[in-house]
């Protein structure tokens, strides 16, 4: 029972890191970036390649995955994304889905299409068990680690967006670019940073998730649906919305597979449909938001 | 719709006509090898192509006065692409034999083309039992999942494994594995307490494995396509199922030689049943493994490679017995009933079912010279595909 809950939370947290960048670009920057999963995959592959070819320790790989995908995101924002900010959403969707296919094909070509396997350090492999019987709580150390990292990130993000100068600049740029620019805010810089950080978070999620979710070139396509569900259910106007949505979905997914294995993966979709019928704008919408 | 049907009919008519008309003129013998070279199943394609080329390098490319030409096509494991490529190969390239086929749907999609053009079709990888029944021109050199799983169900109860939970990927081969394992285990006095099917794209095995742990069986029987095997195994250990006294058993796809080394020590001790291991202790296999890894930068051959290698042998020998003359039917007759030694051990192409009859080995993963291998410790001789015994 509790073990299922625990696994669900860990899974949800992972989904959250993967999707939060998308929530930021989609909600705050009003850009539909379906290629988000490609940045996650980039992070995953950076980790795998560093570990396999150069023997870099796992913990060091995580920040490198973040930085690597953030740089990639920054460069692409500068070169490819920026001209599309004012284009209709359909153009953005077509463009970014094209990027996904290119990413899939190039990883396939350069690295190969096999599942990549990560060897975790010993101290992350174990498992702690508390209690017994129906209330036994079994915690895999790695999942515990995921939860800790995600919790820290959430607090950090919430703080940056809500209480720092950068956060208010970002919100100002989003609400009205021209006025914000008139006030001396470097809108381009703000968007560039935001996009890079969002991509970096995706990369970090990919690096953390390689162990649990598996990693192969079809990763962005396989998980695109999950990201979109998290963002659709959680709404895009805050950090807490996607967080709670991700947790809800993670727990529902794990519990559904455990208790009703026949329905398996379908639980997530039914839940999403139910929530969206009930609240079409997502679970947590700022009143008066666009 | 009508137009399409019409085109289709014309295409097939041309196929039937040209296949018989042009055979005699040309002095090349063409083998159309359709494999997934990119995408999810790309390792299958890579292994089989390498093995086919190795066979040609070792046995020359002229047989019975004909020059052998290998045409490799990539179907990216999409059945409609396989079908289109097969049609092109038969109509435009006028191949004498179709071969390869990484996944079951690809093989099934091509079967009607083989039937209508009377082209022998050598299945080197796909392993669902029913494939050979889809066309009288299909010959298989890989294995079938019922073959592998039944052997394990015979072995398990004799070794103290009575209560088993099965966990398979929810598609053709998985359902075959589940069904035949269960039937035979019950026949042998065991029981399957729970049959779990996981979605093929199921990202996280955690909830399923937790369920297994709470069900406390003697063993967990797993079939997942090779690649996903490593994830199952790691999470199996992470969840402490091994410490709870549950054994992990499965068909050899789980401990695929291609990936085994990357899985690390969690794989040690896993018992599987399969028809081929790179560690098979025969002189022929030693030679095969050595030549294969030498030609492919140290790549270790897996069961897919051996299917491709033996498939080439079946084609070569059939061409020899038909003396280079005659069309598809003569070749097919030459393929049926071949008995020979393969790197996997003795094997036999059953003349009635055109399916492979072979020894199935029980293996345990062990560490030898710092590398992981499936080491064989028991054998069940001459296993015929149980799916055909009706």
XYZ file of C-alpha atoms in Angstrom:
680
model
C 0.000 0.000 0.000
C 2.429 2.610 1.220
C 5.040 1.272 -1.156
C 2.703 1.884 -4.058
C 2.082 5.395 -2.812
C 5.796 5.977 -2.493
C 6.525 4.677 -5.983
C 3.717 6.803 -7.330
C 5.133 9.913 -5.725
C 8.587 9.221 -7.087
C 7.185 8.620 -10.553
C 5.092 11.770 -10.325
C 8.073 13.838 -9.206
C 10.040 12.586 -12.162
C 7.223 13.512 -14.511
C 7.164 16.906 -12.882
C 10.826 17.681 -13.548
C 10.404 16.492 -17.084
C 7.304 18.585 -17.671
C 7.917 21.717 -15.653
C 10.049 23.290 -18.343
C 7.213 22.782 -20.758
C 4.782 24.394 -18.358
C 7.062 27.408 -18.216
C 7.526 27.808 -21.960
C 3.928 27.054 -22.745
C 2.300 28.956 -19.933
C 4.590 31.877 -19.409
C 6.103 32.359 -22.831
C 2.999 31.250 -24.692
C 4.976 29.024 -27.003
C 3.896 25.493 -27.858
C 7.140 23.575 -27.704
C 6.451 19.929 -28.484
C 10.187 19.345 -28.828
C 10.504 19.552 -25.069
C 11.062 15.799 -24.859
C 14.003 16.104 -27.213
C 15.826 18.224 -24.619
C 15.014 15.617 -22.008
C 16.472 12.989 -24.278
C 19.565 15.130 -24.804
C 20.088 15.208 -21.043
C 19.669 11.466 -20.830
C 22.152 10.812 -23.589
C 24.679 13.271 -22.194
C 24.594 11.288 -18.963
C 24.800 7.910 -20.628
C 27.643 8.863 -22.931
C 29.642 10.585 -20.200
C 29.255 7.585 -17.925
C 29.935 4.907 -20.510
C 32.679 6.495 -22.566
C 34.438 8.710 -20.038
C 33.620 7.139 -16.704
C 32.237 10.344 -15.209
C 30.479 9.631 -11.884
C 26.700 9.731 -11.914
C 26.289 12.662 -9.546
C 28.562 14.843 -11.639
C 26.634 13.862 -14.757
C 23.417 15.362 -13.456
C 24.552 19.012 -13.416
C 26.380 18.424 -16.697
C 23.168 17.125 -18.229
C 21.405 20.227 -16.990
C 24.045 22.566 -18.372
C 24.349 20.690 -21.645
C 20.656 20.754 -22.434
C 20.350 24.327 -21.210
C 23.085 25.389 -23.621
C 21.424 23.467 -26.397
C 18.122 25.078 -25.522
C 19.723 28.515 -25.444
C 21.352 28.106 -28.837
C 18.192 26.805 -30.425
C 16.138 29.577 -28.852
C 18.483 32.132 -30.333
C 18.550 30.596 -33.796
C 15.317 28.737 -34.393
C 12.702 29.516 -31.801
C 12.797 33.278 -31.592
C 11.450 33.953 -35.090
C 8.474 31.797 -34.252
C 7.298 33.587 -31.123
C 4.798 35.678 -33.031
C 3.694 32.999 -35.445
C 0.383 31.169 -34.980
C 0.341 28.178 -32.679
C -0.073 25.737 -35.526
C 3.266 26.854 -36.993
C 4.912 26.380 -33.628
C 3.453 22.898 -33.287
C 4.548 21.842 -36.759
C 7.995 23.314 -36.298
C 8.644 21.716 -32.939
C 7.307 18.319 -33.915
C 9.664 18.460 -36.875
C 12.498 19.097 -34.458
C 11.472 15.997 -32.526
C 11.733 13.813 -35.599
C 15.123 15.273 -36.414
C 16.309 14.613 -32.878
C 15.067 11.028 -33.007
C 16.758 10.390 -36.337
C 20.062 11.955 -35.367
C 20.347 10.097 -32.061
C 19.477 6.926 -33.913
C 22.247 7.654 -36.397
C 24.985 8.729 -34.016
C 24.407 6.611 -30.935
C 22.278 3.723 -32.171
C 18.794 2.689 -31.277
C 19.418 0.269 -28.448
C 18.093 0.849 -24.974
C 20.796 2.554 -22.962
C 21.623 1.092 -19.609
C 22.938 3.176 -16.727
C 24.950 1.741 -13.872
C 24.008 3.597 -10.712
C 26.491 4.008 -7.901
C 26.127 1.363 -5.194
C 24.684 3.666 -2.560
C 21.724 4.471 -4.797
C 20.905 0.869 -5.551
C 19.684 -0.291 -2.176
C 16.304 -0.278 -0.560
C 15.036 0.501 2.888
C 11.984 -1.167 4.338
C 9.922 -0.016 7.251
C 7.061 -1.794 8.978
C 5.477 -4.990 7.785
C 2.333 -6.495 6.302
C -0.093 -4.327 4.391
C 1.471 -1.152 5.734
C 4.995 -1.986 4.761
C 6.824 0.892 3.174
C 9.605 -0.104 0.834
C 11.686 2.765 -0.449
C 14.168 2.293 -3.223
C 17.080 4.615 -2.515
C 17.108 5.876 -6.050
C 13.461 6.862 -5.904
C 14.113 8.575 -2.602
C 16.895 10.484 -4.306
C 14.564 11.533 -7.122
C 12.015 12.819 -4.643
C 14.644 14.815 -2.779
C 16.028 16.418 -5.936
C 12.567 17.294 -7.188
C 11.440 18.752 -3.917
C 14.517 20.986 -3.797
C 13.949 22.095 -7.371
C 10.305 22.913 -6.792
C 11.064 25.108 -3.842
C 13.830 26.808 -5.783
C 11.680 27.449 -8.823
C 8.774 28.684 -6.814
C 11.084 31.105 -5.076
C 12.701 32.381 -8.257
C 9.434 32.940 -10.065
C 7.532 34.405 -7.160
C 10.016 36.392 -5.130
C 13.003 37.462 -7.181
C 13.608 40.339 -9.518
C 14.095 37.935 -12.395
C 10.705 36.384 -11.676
C 8.919 39.677 -11.833
C 10.771 40.657 -14.986
C 9.711 37.428 -16.586
C 6.090 37.900 -15.617
C 6.192 41.449 -16.887
C 7.722 40.424 -20.220
C 5.068 37.787 -20.647
C 2.145 40.038 -19.922
C 3.181 42.840 -22.228
C 6.444 42.688 -24.113
C 6.390 46.239 -25.388
C 5.772 47.887 -22.068
C 8.303 45.650 -20.401
C 10.898 46.592 -22.989
C 9.997 50.234 -22.455
C 10.719 49.842 -18.777
C 14.236 48.768 -19.633
C 13.789 45.049 -19.326
C 15.836 43.099 -21.819
C 12.960 40.918 -22.968
C 15.056 38.828 -25.320
C 17.511 38.027 -22.571
C 14.740 37.125 -20.159
C 13.130 34.780 -22.654
C 16.457 33.251 -23.589
C 17.295 32.515 -19.973
C 13.860 31.111 -19.263
C 13.922 28.870 -22.266
C 17.412 27.631 -21.475
C 16.503 26.870 -17.877
C 13.343 25.063 -18.993
C 15.355 22.937 -21.400
C 17.964 22.334 -18.747
C 15.322 21.073 -16.348
C 14.058 18.730 -19.034
C 17.610 17.487 -19.520
C 17.991 16.902 -15.811
C 14.717 15.006 -15.806
C 15.935 12.897 -18.701
C 19.169 12.148 -16.883
C 17.346 11.162 -13.703
C 14.719 9.231 -15.613
C 17.033 7.142 -17.775
C 17.193 4.548 -15.024
C 13.462 4.353 -14.372
C 11.907 5.123 -17.737
C 14.518 3.694 -20.060
C 16.278 5.647 -22.755
C 16.191 5.106 -26.493
C 15.782 7.413 -29.482
C 11.992 7.251 -29.374
C 12.010 8.809 -25.894
C 10.587 12.242 -26.880
C 7.694 10.680 -28.744
C 7.003 8.099 -26.079
C 6.753 10.659 -23.295
C 5.345 13.627 -25.133
C 1.860 12.456 -24.185
C 2.779 12.358 -20.519
C 4.269 15.863 -20.551
C 1.235 17.226 -22.280
C -1.116 15.539 -19.850
C 0.758 16.994 -16.904
C 0.609 20.468 -18.385
C -2.991 20.164 -19.546
C -4.238 18.900 -16.222
C -2.078 21.145 -14.089
C -2.624 24.309 -16.000
C 0.284 26.452 -17.099
C 0.052 29.482 -14.906
C 1.928 28.254 -11.867
C 4.463 25.747 -10.630
C 2.208 24.137 -8.076
C -0.404 23.175 -10.661
C 1.851 20.954 -12.741
C 3.432 19.615 -9.569
C 0.154 18.432 -8.116
C -0.992 17.182 -11.496
C 2.213 15.197 -11.939
C 1.893 13.695 -8.472
C -1.727 12.796 -9.058
C -0.950 11.189 -12.385
C 2.094 9.367 -11.078
C 0.183 7.873 -8.185
C -2.837 7.038 -10.337
C -0.632 5.399 -12.936
C 1.294 3.259 -10.485
C -1.751 2.343 -8.417
C -3.796 1.599 -11.511
C -1.163 -0.741 -12.848
C -0.924 -2.425 -9.473
C -4.588 -2.885 -8.663
C -6.067 -3.251 -12.132
C -3.199 -4.477 -14.292
C -5.601 -5.307 -17.134
C -6.409 -1.647 -17.639
C -2.794 -0.804 -17.007
C -1.697 2.338 -18.727
C -5.185 3.494 -19.576
C -5.949 4.826 -16.086
C -3.923 7.962 -16.758
C -5.982 8.842 -19.783
C -9.326 8.249 -18.098
C -8.235 10.421 -15.216
C -7.181 13.165 -17.572
C -10.499 13.056 -19.396
C -12.412 13.199 -16.140
C -10.416 16.171 -14.860
C -10.625 18.087 -18.088
C -14.375 17.625 -18.301
C -14.655 18.909 -14.765
C -12.180 21.770 -15.205
C -11.350 22.410 -18.839
C -8.721 25.023 -17.967
C -6.745 22.659 -15.787
C -6.826 22.072 -12.086
C -5.211 25.263 -10.916
C -5.873 28.355 -12.907
C -5.097 31.836 -11.839
C -8.290 33.839 -11.884
C -8.228 36.276 -14.789
C -5.235 34.598 -16.406
C -5.266 34.260 -20.128
C -10.594 2.078 -53.497
C -11.398 0.223 -56.690
C -8.442 1.721 -58.414
C -6.202 0.572 -55.636
C -7.554 -2.917 -55.790
C -6.995 -2.976 -59.522
C -3.394 -1.826 -59.207
C -2.880 -4.390 -56.557
C -4.178 -7.153 -58.768
C -1.937 -6.057 -61.607
C 1.075 -5.917 -59.362
C 0.467 -9.393 -58.080
C -0.208 -10.770 -61.531
C 3.085 -9.329 -62.735
C 4.797 -10.796 -59.747
C 3.493 -14.276 -60.499
C 4.305 -13.957 -64.170
C 7.766 -12.470 -64.006
C 9.000 -14.638 -61.190
C 8.674 -17.733 -63.306
C 9.673 -16.140 -66.603
C 12.949 -14.504 -65.659
C 14.514 -17.092 -63.412
C 16.301 -18.970 -66.118
C 17.893 -16.036 -67.924
C 19.946 -14.527 -65.171
C 23.041 -16.029 -63.738
C 22.767 -14.290 -60.411
C 20.838 -15.622 -57.487
C 19.292 -12.792 -55.501
C 18.424 -12.881 -51.848
C 16.228 -10.019 -50.660
C 17.029 -9.460 -47.010
C 14.404 -7.263 -45.329
C 15.455 -6.205 -41.854
C 14.912 -3.408 -39.381
C 18.216 -1.544 -39.711
C 16.992 1.596 -37.943
C 14.458 2.167 -35.184
C 13.651 0.124 -32.117
C 14.697 -3.259 -33.497
C 17.863 -2.097 -35.232
C 20.140 -4.447 -33.306
C 18.222 -7.371 -34.785
C 18.920 -6.080 -38.265
C 22.553 -5.385 -37.539
C 23.161 -8.832 -36.080
C 21.418 -10.672 -38.899
C 23.060 -8.720 -41.673
C 26.485 -9.224 -40.114
C 25.830 -12.948 -39.779
C 24.589 -13.271 -43.357
C 27.653 -11.473 -44.671
C 29.880 -13.660 -42.508
C 28.297 -16.777 -43.976
C 28.912 -15.494 -47.482
C 32.492 -14.586 -46.661
C 33.118 -18.059 -45.283
C 31.346 -20.050 -47.976
C 32.005 -18.036 -51.092
C 29.465 -16.210 -53.182
C 29.126 -18.692 -56.023
C 26.853 -21.672 -55.524
C 25.885 -24.184 -58.209
C 27.223 -21.851 -60.873
C 25.188 -18.921 -59.654
C 26.538 -15.733 -58.204
C 24.842 -14.895 -54.918
C 23.736 -11.319 -54.508
C 22.449 -10.015 -51.196
C 20.066 -7.060 -51.332
C 19.494 -5.553 -47.887
C 16.436 -3.365 -47.298
C 15.481 -1.493 -44.161
C 11.834 -1.787 -43.131
C 12.259 0.069 -39.760
C 9.989 -2.662 -38.330
C 6.887 -1.194 -39.915
C 4.839 -3.987 -41.474
C 3.491 -1.865 -44.320
C 7.042 -0.919 -45.264
C 8.060 -4.576 -45.156
C 5.242 -5.484 -47.490
C 6.069 -2.730 -49.943
C 9.760 -3.614 -49.943
C 8.978 -7.276 -50.466
C 6.777 -6.388 -53.415
C 9.506 -4.233 -54.927
C 12.113 -6.918 -54.390
C 9.978 -9.539 -56.068
C 8.734 -7.400 -58.961
C 11.680 -5.131 -59.759
C 14.703 -6.968 -58.469
C 13.276 -10.416 -59.169
C 14.759 -11.929 -56.056
C 14.789 -15.703 -55.735
C 14.402 -15.751 -51.976
C 12.976 -13.317 -49.441
C 14.628 -13.416 -46.051
C 15.010 -11.595 -42.741
C 11.861 -10.283 -40.986
C 12.574 -8.814 -37.589
C 9.111 -8.822 -36.070
C 5.998 -10.955 -36.381
C 3.736 -8.388 -38.074
C 6.364 -7.841 -40.786
C 6.550 -11.541 -41.529
C 2.770 -11.891 -41.604
C 2.386 -8.893 -43.900
C 4.775 -10.433 -46.418
C 3.329 -13.943 -46.343
C 0.713 -13.374 -49.110
C 3.406 -12.050 -51.441
C 5.489 -15.169 -50.891
C 2.470 -17.360 -51.607
C 1.372 -15.567 -54.740
C 4.819 -15.223 -56.278
C 5.920 -18.681 -55.118
C 9.030 -17.169 -53.556
C 10.496 -19.007 -50.573
C 10.553 -16.785 -47.521
C 13.124 -17.524 -44.842
C 12.134 -16.077 -41.470
C 15.325 -15.411 -39.504
C 14.035 -13.608 -36.424
C 10.277 -13.313 -35.866
C 9.157 -15.933 -33.369
C 5.390 -16.134 -33.061
C 4.304 -19.708 -33.576
C 1.654 -19.074 -36.224
C 3.957 -17.426 -38.784
C 4.809 -20.576 -40.711
C 1.116 -21.285 -41.162
C 0.587 -17.989 -42.956
C 2.095 -19.255 -46.204
C 3.295 -22.632 -47.535
C 6.447 -20.845 -48.708
C 7.679 -19.814 -45.268
C 10.650 -21.565 -43.707
C 11.900 -20.529 -40.285
C 15.441 -20.679 -38.912
C 15.032 -18.723 -35.695
C 12.867 -20.257 -32.969
C 9.363 -20.025 -31.603
C 8.399 -18.713 -28.207
C 6.296 -21.759 -27.325
C 9.450 -23.823 -27.952
C 11.473 -21.830 -25.481
C 8.808 -21.355 -22.820
C 7.598 -24.947 -22.753
C 11.115 -26.160 -22.064
C 11.284 -23.865 -19.080
C 7.906 -25.052 -17.816
C 9.233 -28.603 -17.941
C 12.334 -27.718 -16.024
C 10.825 -25.499 -13.332
C 8.648 -27.941 -11.331
C 11.511 -30.428 -11.144
C 13.582 -27.743 -9.470
C 11.225 -26.680 -6.753
C 9.391 -23.966 -8.667
C 5.671 -24.647 -8.388
C 4.000 -21.278 -8.001
C 4.797 -18.839 -10.760
C 3.650 -15.385 -11.763
C 4.082 -14.581 -15.438
C 4.896 -11.143 -16.777
C 4.889 -10.649 -20.532
C 4.781 -7.780 -22.990
C 1.298 -7.434 -24.388
C 1.790 -8.493 -28.035
C 1.943 -11.645 -30.165
C 5.112 -13.288 -28.888
C 4.363 -12.330 -25.282
C 0.921 -13.877 -25.395
C 2.375 -17.014 -27.001
C 4.950 -17.261 -24.248
C 2.368 -16.757 -21.513
C -0.076 -19.279 -22.950
C 2.326 -22.140 -23.595
C 4.274 -21.667 -20.413
C 1.086 -21.705 -18.369
C -0.412 -24.769 -20.073
C 2.737 -26.807 -19.673
C 3.372 -25.720 -16.110
C -0.139 -26.722 -15.072
C 0.324 -30.006 -16.921
C 3.470 -30.569 -14.872
C 1.658 -29.938 -11.612
C 2.620 -26.314 -11.079
C 0.374 -23.296 -11.012
C 0.366 -19.804 -12.425
C -1.085 -17.609 -9.722
C -1.212 -14.453 -11.772
C -0.666 -13.552 -15.416
C 0.438 -9.947 -15.872
C 0.615 -8.294 -19.256
C 2.548 -5.059 -19.465
C 2.066 -2.580 -22.274
C 4.823 -2.839 -24.866
C 5.574 0.820 -24.291
C 5.165 0.512 -20.519
C 7.825 2.772 -19.154
C 7.927 1.732 -15.523
C 7.820 -1.872 -14.320
C 7.655 -0.865 -10.665
C 3.943 -1.458 -9.965
C 3.927 -4.814 -11.723
C 6.983 -6.009 -9.865
C 5.535 -4.828 -6.576
C 2.476 -6.935 -7.317
C 4.702 -9.917 -7.953
C 6.438 -9.349 -4.688
C 3.183 -9.234 -2.766
C 1.968 -12.395 -4.496
C 5.080 -14.240 -3.211
C 5.480 -16.866 -5.945
C 8.438 -19.227 -6.210
C 9.480 -17.577 -9.415
C 8.648 -14.854 -11.882
C 8.509 -15.863 -15.540
C 9.346 -12.970 -17.843
C 9.088 -12.393 -21.540
C 9.914 -8.916 -22.790
C 11.586 -8.073 -26.074
C 15.335 -7.873 -25.674
C 16.286 -4.387 -24.568
C 13.542 -4.074 -21.992
C 15.014 -7.092 -20.230
C 17.686 -5.075 -18.504
C 15.138 -2.710 -16.963
C 13.081 -5.589 -15.599
C 16.119 -7.216 -14.125
C 17.430 -4.110 -12.415
C 14.094 -3.227 -10.918
C 13.639 -6.853 -9.895
C 16.751 -6.580 -7.782
C 16.094 -3.029 -6.649
C 12.712 -4.035 -5.321
C 14.342 -6.821 -3.336
C 12.464 -9.649 -5.039
C 15.592 -11.746 -5.123
C 16.017 -11.331 -1.394
C 12.381 -12.289 -0.859
C 13.263 -15.679 -2.359
C 11.659 -15.155 -5.748
C 13.615 -16.492 -8.712
C 13.697 -14.768 -12.074
C 13.217 -17.090 -15.030
C 12.388 -16.352 -18.629
C 13.034 -17.001 -22.269
C 16.466 -16.056 -23.547
C 15.332 -12.681 -24.873
C 15.683 -11.309 -21.341
C 19.389 -12.083 -21.188
C 20.175 -11.321 -24.829
C 23.893 -11.828 -25.474
C 23.969 -8.484 -27.247
C 23.172 -6.589 -24.034
C 24.073 -8.982 -21.272
C 27.390 -7.384 -20.416
C 25.849 -3.950 -19.904
C 23.308 -5.284 -17.445
C 25.905 -5.826 -14.808
C 25.871 -8.179 -11.873
C 22.107 -8.081 -11.323
C 21.839 -10.577 -14.167
C 24.008 -13.202 -12.482
C 22.016 -16.302 -11.628
C 19.039 -15.659 -13.871
C 17.810 -18.916 -15.411
C 16.523 -18.791 -18.973
C 15.681 -21.254 -21.710
C 16.681 -20.622 -25.287
C 18.131 -22.190 -28.377
C 21.372 -20.255 -28.536
C 24.027 -18.849 -26.255
C 27.291 -17.292 -27.348
C 28.861 -19.547 -24.727
C 27.566 -22.768 -26.316
C 30.490 -25.157 -25.875
C 30.957 -26.587 -29.342
C 33.889 -26.231 -31.698
C 31.645 -24.838 -34.381
C 30.222 -22.170 -32.119
C 33.662 -21.125 -30.871
C 34.715 -20.618 -34.453
C 31.495 -18.756 -35.238
C 31.741 -16.382 -32.271
C 35.385 -15.664 -32.985
C 34.863 -14.968 -36.680
C 31.760 -12.907 -35.988
C 33.348 -10.608 -33.437
C 36.483 -10.287 -35.546
C 34.447 -9.118 -38.523
C 32.326 -6.728 -36.438
C 34.602 -4.840 -34.060
C 34.155 -7.184 -31.141
C 30.368 -7.446 -31.335
C 29.095 -10.611 -29.739
C 26.628 -12.650 -31.836
C 23.222 -13.212 -30.280
C 20.340 -15.516 -31.123
C 19.288 -13.243 -33.972
C 22.701 -13.596 -35.599
C 22.550 -17.362 -35.455
C 19.091 -17.284 -37.053
C 20.527 -15.267 -39.929
C 23.617 -17.453 -40.268
C 21.596 -20.651 -40.423
C 19.064 -19.039 -42.724
C 21.849 -18.384 -45.216
C 22.975 -21.971 -44.920
C 19.470 -23.222 -45.610
C 19.312 -21.078 -48.744
C 22.783 -22.124 -49.942
C 22.084 -25.827 -49.483
C 18.689 -25.597 -51.157
C 20.314 -23.942 -54.132
C 22.888 -26.734 -54.256
C 20.300 -29.514 -54.167
C 18.216 -27.858 -56.844
C 21.444 -27.446 -58.858
C 20.673 -23.844 -59.567
C 17.721 -24.895 -61.700
C 14.030 -24.515 -61.084
C 12.051 -21.840 -59.310
C 10.635 -21.307 -55.876
C 9.097 -24.731 -55.495
C 12.339 -26.567 -56.148
C 14.167 -24.311 -53.700
C 11.485 -24.831 -51.111
C 11.748 -28.596 -51.515
C 15.491 -28.278 -50.956
C 14.944 -26.326 -47.760
C 12.507 -28.746 -46.182
C 14.027 -31.501 -44.162
C 17.558 -30.123 -43.916
C 19.403 -31.547 -40.931
C 22.667 -29.892 -40.023
C 24.903 -28.658 -37.277
C 24.550 -24.980 -36.492
C 26.497 -22.907 -33.979
C 23.508 -23.504 -31.689
C 23.842 -27.308 -31.976
C 21.943 -29.769 -34.140
C 18.906 -28.435 -35.922
C 16.339 -29.665 -38.393
C 13.848 -27.991 -40.708
C 10.668 -30.016 -40.243
C 9.364 -30.900 -43.717
C 5.731 -30.748 -42.622
C 5.612 -27.509 -40.680
C 8.679 -25.870 -42.293
C 9.539 -24.779 -38.783
C 12.775 -25.330 -36.949
C 13.202 -28.306 -34.627
C 16.094 -27.858 -32.234
C 17.556 -28.459 -28.814
C 16.478 -25.975 -26.176
C 19.026 -25.266 -23.478
C 18.567 -24.196 -19.904
C 21.129 -21.599 -19.029
C 22.218 -19.628 -16.046
C 23.997 -16.284 -16.253
C 27.544 -16.605 -14.952
C 30.646 -14.507 -14.978
C 33.527 -15.894 -17.006
C 36.770 -13.938 -17.523
C 35.095 -10.745 -16.372
C 32.270 -11.103 -18.886
C 28.724 -12.298 -18.429
C 27.550 -15.341 -20.352
C 24.509 -17.574 -20.515
C 26.099 -20.835 -19.448
C 24.135 -23.926 -20.483
C 23.542 -26.538 -17.803
C 20.769 -28.710 -19.166
C 19.270 -29.496 -22.527
C 15.929 -30.685 -23.853
C 16.537 -32.483 -27.116
C 14.720 -31.934 -30.410
C 11.958 -29.603 -29.325
C 9.304 -29.264 -31.977
C 7.185 -26.126 -31.890
C 4.353 -26.983 -29.472
C 2.155 -24.429 -31.204
C 1.819 -26.790 -34.180
C 0.885 -29.926 -32.260
C -2.813 -29.814 -32.948
